[in-house]
């Protein structure tokens, strides 16, 4: 018989998409994340043509960023810019990788620092705090229970 309990479930144990959507919903419900005024007109990279269509894209990006920091402690803005970058379409010329918007990532990391989810790492970058890890693992456990 399969166990119905998911003791010790972490962020690594659940599907990335399901976790990001669930944590973004929690961030939105809590109301603690202060969304900047410029979010409705901001693009996620300089090479993008339009801003995101989803009105909750800021929460989705924040959840994805905190997941990346959870998986690799010491990740900084530069690494996250590369992760959230993409292919810059140059017409007839071959595509090239371009980084994502660093100001957006920096703003999200600072707001996560204020919530005590992340903090500065001793060797540079960010790491997830103990309370942040508990909160993220709690959401991961809820996602795992919903999958079963």
PDB file of C-alpha atoms in Angstrom:
ATOM      1  CA  UNK A   1       0.000   0.000   0.000  1.00  0.00           C
ATOM      2  CA  UNK A   2       1.161   3.488  -0.774  1.00  0.00           C
ATOM      3  CA  UNK A   3       1.567   5.914   2.083  1.00  0.00           C
ATOM      4  CA  UNK A   4      -0.649   8.963   2.065  1.00  0.00           C
ATOM      5  CA  UNK A   5       1.780  10.967   4.208  1.00  0.00           C
ATOM      6  CA  UNK A   6       4.493  13.069   2.586  1.00  0.00           C
ATOM      7  CA  UNK A   7       6.853  13.595   5.495  1.00  0.00           C
ATOM      8  CA  UNK A   8       9.959  15.536   4.635  1.00  0.00           C
ATOM      9  CA  UNK A   9       8.775  16.836   1.269  1.00  0.00           C
ATOM     10  CA  UNK A  10      10.996  19.604  -0.107  1.00  0.00           C
ATOM     11  CA  UNK A  11      10.943  21.887  -3.124  1.00  0.00           C
ATOM     12  CA  UNK A  12      13.168  19.410  -4.970  1.00  0.00           C
ATOM     13  CA  UNK A  13      10.519  16.682  -4.663  1.00  0.00           C
ATOM     14  CA  UNK A  14       7.696  18.431  -6.548  1.00  0.00           C
ATOM     15  CA  UNK A  15       7.237  19.551 -10.141  1.00  0.00           C
ATOM     16  CA  UNK A  16       8.722  23.029 -10.731  1.00  0.00           C
ATOM     17  CA  UNK A  17       5.676  24.438 -12.528  1.00  0.00           C
ATOM     18  CA  UNK A  18       3.240  23.270  -9.847  1.00  0.00           C
ATOM     19  CA  UNK A  19       5.413  24.674  -7.061  1.00  0.00           C
ATOM     20  CA  UNK A  20       5.895  28.057  -8.730  1.00  0.00           C
ATOM     21  CA  UNK A  21       2.155  28.470  -9.362  1.00  0.00           C
ATOM     22  CA  UNK A  22       1.284  27.448  -5.786  1.00  0.00           C
ATOM     23  CA  UNK A  23       3.884  29.702  -4.171  1.00  0.00           C
ATOM     24  CA  UNK A  24       2.922  32.639  -6.388  1.00  0.00           C
ATOM     25  CA  UNK A  25      -0.686  32.212  -5.277  1.00  0.00           C
ATOM     26  CA  UNK A  26       0.454  32.206  -1.648  1.00  0.00           C
ATOM     27  CA  UNK A  27       2.528  35.367  -2.164  1.00  0.00           C
ATOM     28  CA  UNK A  28      -0.484  37.083  -3.705  1.00  0.00           C
ATOM     29  CA  UNK A  29      -2.846  35.922  -0.934  1.00  0.00           C
ATOM     30  CA  UNK A  30      -0.514  37.057   1.838  1.00  0.00           C
ATOM     31  CA  UNK A  31      -0.400  40.633   0.540  1.00  0.00           C
ATOM     32  CA  UNK A  32       3.071  41.119   2.034  1.00  0.00           C
ATOM     33  CA  UNK A  33       4.849  41.484  -1.309  1.00  0.00           C
ATOM     34  CA  UNK A  34       4.654  45.107  -2.363  1.00  0.00           C
ATOM     35  CA  UNK A  35       4.218  45.234  -6.124  1.00  0.00           C
ATOM     36  CA  UNK A  36       5.882  48.316  -7.670  1.00  0.00           C
ATOM     37  CA  UNK A  37       3.795  50.856  -9.579  1.00  0.00           C
ATOM     38  CA  UNK A  38       5.709  50.264 -12.812  1.00  0.00           C
ATOM     39  CA  UNK A  39       4.811  46.554 -13.066  1.00  0.00           C
ATOM     40  CA  UNK A  40       2.010  47.067 -15.597  1.00  0.00           C
ATOM     41  CA  UNK A  41       4.338  48.755 -18.106  1.00  0.00           C
ATOM     42  CA  UNK A  42       7.604  46.895 -17.385  1.00  0.00           C
ATOM     43  CA  UNK A  43       9.149  44.339 -19.703  1.00  0.00           C
ATOM     44  CA  UNK A  44      11.048  41.331 -18.396  1.00  0.00           C
ATOM     45  CA  UNK A  45      14.045  42.041 -20.670  1.00  0.00           C
ATOM     46  CA  UNK A  46      15.198  44.894 -22.895  1.00  0.00           C
ATOM     47  CA  UNK A  47      14.853  42.775 -26.029  1.00  0.00           C
ATOM     48  CA  UNK A  48      11.219  41.854 -25.370  1.00  0.00           C
ATOM     49  CA  UNK A  49       8.640  43.624 -27.495  1.00  0.00           C
ATOM     50  CA  UNK A  50       5.773  43.607 -24.992  1.00  0.00           C
ATOM     51  CA  UNK A  51       5.146  43.368 -21.281  1.00  0.00           C
ATOM     52  CA  UNK A  52       3.723  40.043 -19.969  1.00  0.00           C
ATOM     53  CA  UNK A  53       0.012  39.479 -20.545  1.00  0.00           C
ATOM     54  CA  UNK A  54      -0.623  37.769 -17.194  1.00  0.00           C
ATOM     55  CA  UNK A  55      -1.568  40.366 -14.552  1.00  0.00           C
ATOM     56  CA  UNK A  56       0.062  38.208 -11.840  1.00  0.00           C
ATOM     57  CA  UNK A  57       3.386  37.804 -13.646  1.00  0.00           C
ATOM     58  CA  UNK A  58       5.284  39.593 -10.874  1.00  0.00           C
ATOM     59  CA  UNK A  59       4.300  36.947  -8.314  1.00  0.00           C
ATOM     60  CA  UNK A  60       5.160  34.151 -10.750  1.00  0.00           C
ATOM     61  CA  UNK A  61       8.617  35.642 -11.331  1.00  0.00           C
ATOM     62  CA  UNK A  62       9.166  36.085  -7.590  1.00  0.00           C
ATOM     63  CA  UNK A  63       8.246  32.454  -6.935  1.00  0.00           C
ATOM     64  CA  UNK A  64      10.545  31.269  -9.726  1.00  0.00           C
ATOM     65  CA  UNK A  65      13.408  33.364  -8.369  1.00  0.00           C
ATOM     66  CA  UNK A  66      13.019  32.095  -4.814  1.00  0.00           C
ATOM     67  CA  UNK A  67      12.905  28.513  -6.158  1.00  0.00           C
ATOM     68  CA  UNK A  68      16.195  29.047  -8.031  1.00  0.00           C
ATOM     69  CA  UNK A  69      17.837  30.518  -4.928  1.00  0.00           C
ATOM     70  CA  UNK A  70      16.534  27.579  -2.872  1.00  0.00           C
ATOM     71  CA  UNK A  71      18.033  25.057  -5.283  1.00  0.00           C
ATOM     72  CA  UNK A  72      21.411  26.785  -5.465  1.00  0.00           C
ATOM     73  CA  UNK A  73      22.509  28.848  -2.475  1.00  0.00           C
ATOM     74  CA  UNK A  74      24.702  31.817  -3.332  1.00  0.00           C
ATOM     75  CA  UNK A  75      22.924  32.623  -6.585  1.00  0.00           C
ATOM     76  CA  UNK A  76      23.149  36.316  -7.373  1.00  0.00           C
ATOM     77  CA  UNK A  77      21.514  38.781  -9.706  1.00  0.00           C
ATOM     78  CA  UNK A  78      23.950  38.039 -12.544  1.00  0.00           C
ATOM     79  CA  UNK A  79      23.217  34.315 -12.564  1.00  0.00           C
ATOM     80  CA  UNK A  80      19.483  34.952 -12.358  1.00  0.00           C
ATOM     81  CA  UNK A  81      19.721  37.395 -15.279  1.00  0.00           C
ATOM     82  CA  UNK A  82      21.219  34.604 -17.354  1.00  0.00           C
ATOM     83  CA  UNK A  83      18.585  32.125 -16.180  1.00  0.00           C
ATOM     84  CA  UNK A  84      15.672  34.404 -17.042  1.00  0.00           C
ATOM     85  CA  UNK A  85      17.179  35.610 -20.322  1.00  0.00           C
ATOM     86  CA  UNK A  86      16.348  34.241 -23.723  1.00  0.00           C
ATOM     87  CA  UNK A  87      16.926  34.340 -27.447  1.00  0.00           C
ATOM     88  CA  UNK A  88      17.210  37.806 -28.958  1.00  0.00           C
ATOM     89  CA  UNK A  89      15.654  37.618 -32.399  1.00  0.00           C
ATOM     90  CA  UNK A  90      17.780  39.643 -34.824  1.00  0.00           C
ATOM     91  CA  UNK A  91      15.844  39.211 -38.047  1.00  0.00           C
ATOM     92  CA  UNK A  92      17.806  37.269 -40.669  1.00  0.00           C
ATOM     93  CA  UNK A  93      20.877  36.996 -38.409  1.00  0.00           C
ATOM     94  CA  UNK A  94      21.175  34.053 -35.997  1.00  0.00           C
ATOM     95  CA  UNK A  95      19.616  34.426 -32.575  1.00  0.00           C
ATOM     96  CA  UNK A  96      21.813  35.230 -29.600  1.00  0.00           C
ATOM     97  CA  UNK A  97      21.245  34.850 -25.883  1.00  0.00           C
ATOM     98  CA  UNK A  98      20.502  38.065 -24.027  1.00  0.00           C
ATOM     99  CA  UNK A  99      20.134  38.445 -20.272  1.00  0.00           C
ATOM    100  CA  UNK A 100      16.890  39.302 -18.502  1.00  0.00           C
ATOM    101  CA  UNK A 101      16.152  42.546 -16.670  1.00  0.00           C
ATOM    102  CA  UNK A 102      18.452  42.922 -13.677  1.00  0.00           C
ATOM    103  CA  UNK A 103      16.488  45.710 -12.013  1.00  0.00           C
ATOM    104  CA  UNK A 104      13.398  43.553 -11.864  1.00  0.00           C
ATOM    105  CA  UNK A 105      15.319  40.650 -10.315  1.00  0.00           C
ATOM    106  CA  UNK A 106      17.052  42.966  -7.849  1.00  0.00           C
ATOM    107  CA  UNK A 107      13.713  44.481  -6.790  1.00  0.00           C
ATOM    108  CA  UNK A 108      12.210  41.040  -6.217  1.00  0.00           C
ATOM    109  CA  UNK A 109      15.230  39.869  -4.203  1.00  0.00           C
ATOM    110  CA  UNK A 110      15.065  42.971  -2.013  1.00  0.00           C
ATOM    111  CA  UNK A 111      11.363  42.418  -1.347  1.00  0.00           C
ATOM    112  CA  UNK A 112      12.085  38.763  -0.480  1.00  0.00           C
ATOM    113  CA  UNK A 113      14.820  39.978   1.893  1.00  0.00           C
ATOM    114  CA  UNK A 114      12.280  42.218   3.633  1.00  0.00           C
ATOM    115  CA  UNK A 115       9.977  39.217   4.115  1.00  0.00           C
ATOM    116  CA  UNK A 116      12.902  37.267   5.643  1.00  0.00           C
ATOM    117  CA  UNK A 117      12.656  34.572   2.963  1.00  0.00           C
ATOM    118  CA  UNK A 118      16.124  35.235   1.575  1.00  0.00           C
ATOM    119  CA  UNK A 119      19.227  36.925   2.910  1.00  0.00           C
ATOM    120  CA  UNK A 120      22.703  37.834   1.711  1.00  0.00           C
ATOM    121  CA  UNK A 121      25.090  34.887   1.448  1.00  0.00           C
ATOM    122  CA  UNK A 122      28.512  35.213   3.038  1.00  0.00           C
ATOM    123  CA  UNK A 123      30.338  34.556  -0.233  1.00  0.00           C
ATOM    124  CA  UNK A 124      28.032  36.661  -2.392  1.00  0.00           C
ATOM    125  CA  UNK A 125      24.585  36.218  -3.822  1.00  0.00           C
ATOM    126  CA  UNK A 126      21.556  35.170  -1.814  1.00  0.00           C
ATOM    127  CA  UNK A 127      20.493  32.199   0.251  1.00  0.00           C
ATOM    128  CA  UNK A 128      17.180  31.085   1.690  1.00  0.00           C
ATOM    129  CA  UNK A 129      16.743  31.703   5.420  1.00  0.00           C
ATOM    130  CA  UNK A 130      15.596  29.019   7.816  1.00  0.00           C
ATOM    131  CA  UNK A 131      12.104  30.479   8.076  1.00  0.00           C
ATOM    132  CA  UNK A 132      11.999  30.862   4.315  1.00  0.00           C
ATOM    133  CA  UNK A 133      12.984  27.235   3.826  1.00  0.00           C
ATOM    134  CA  UNK A 134      10.250  26.112   6.205  1.00  0.00           C
ATOM    135  CA  UNK A 135       7.666  28.166   4.326  1.00  0.00           C
ATOM    136  CA  UNK A 136       8.809  26.869   0.933  1.00  0.00           C
ATOM    137  CA  UNK A 137       8.832  23.262   2.124  1.00  0.00           C
ATOM    138  CA  UNK A 138       5.335  23.720   3.550  1.00  0.00           C
ATOM    139  CA  UNK A 139       4.061  24.838   0.147  1.00  0.00           C
ATOM    140  CA  UNK A 140       5.922  21.948  -1.498  1.00  0.00           C
ATOM    141  CA  UNK A 141       4.209  19.520   0.880  1.00  0.00           C
ATOM    142  CA  UNK A 142       0.812  20.972  -0.033  1.00  0.00           C
ATOM    143  CA  UNK A 143       1.619  20.620  -3.730  1.00  0.00           C
ATOM    144  CA  UNK A 144       2.723  17.007  -3.203  1.00  0.00           C
ATOM    145  CA  UNK A 145      -0.531  16.220  -1.351  1.00  0.00           C
ATOM    146  CA  UNK A 146      -2.555  17.790  -4.154  1.00  0.00           C
ATOM    147  CA  UNK A 147      -0.738  15.694  -6.775  1.00  0.00           C
ATOM    148  CA  UNK A 148      -1.630  12.406  -5.073  1.00  0.00           C
TER     149      UNK A 148
END
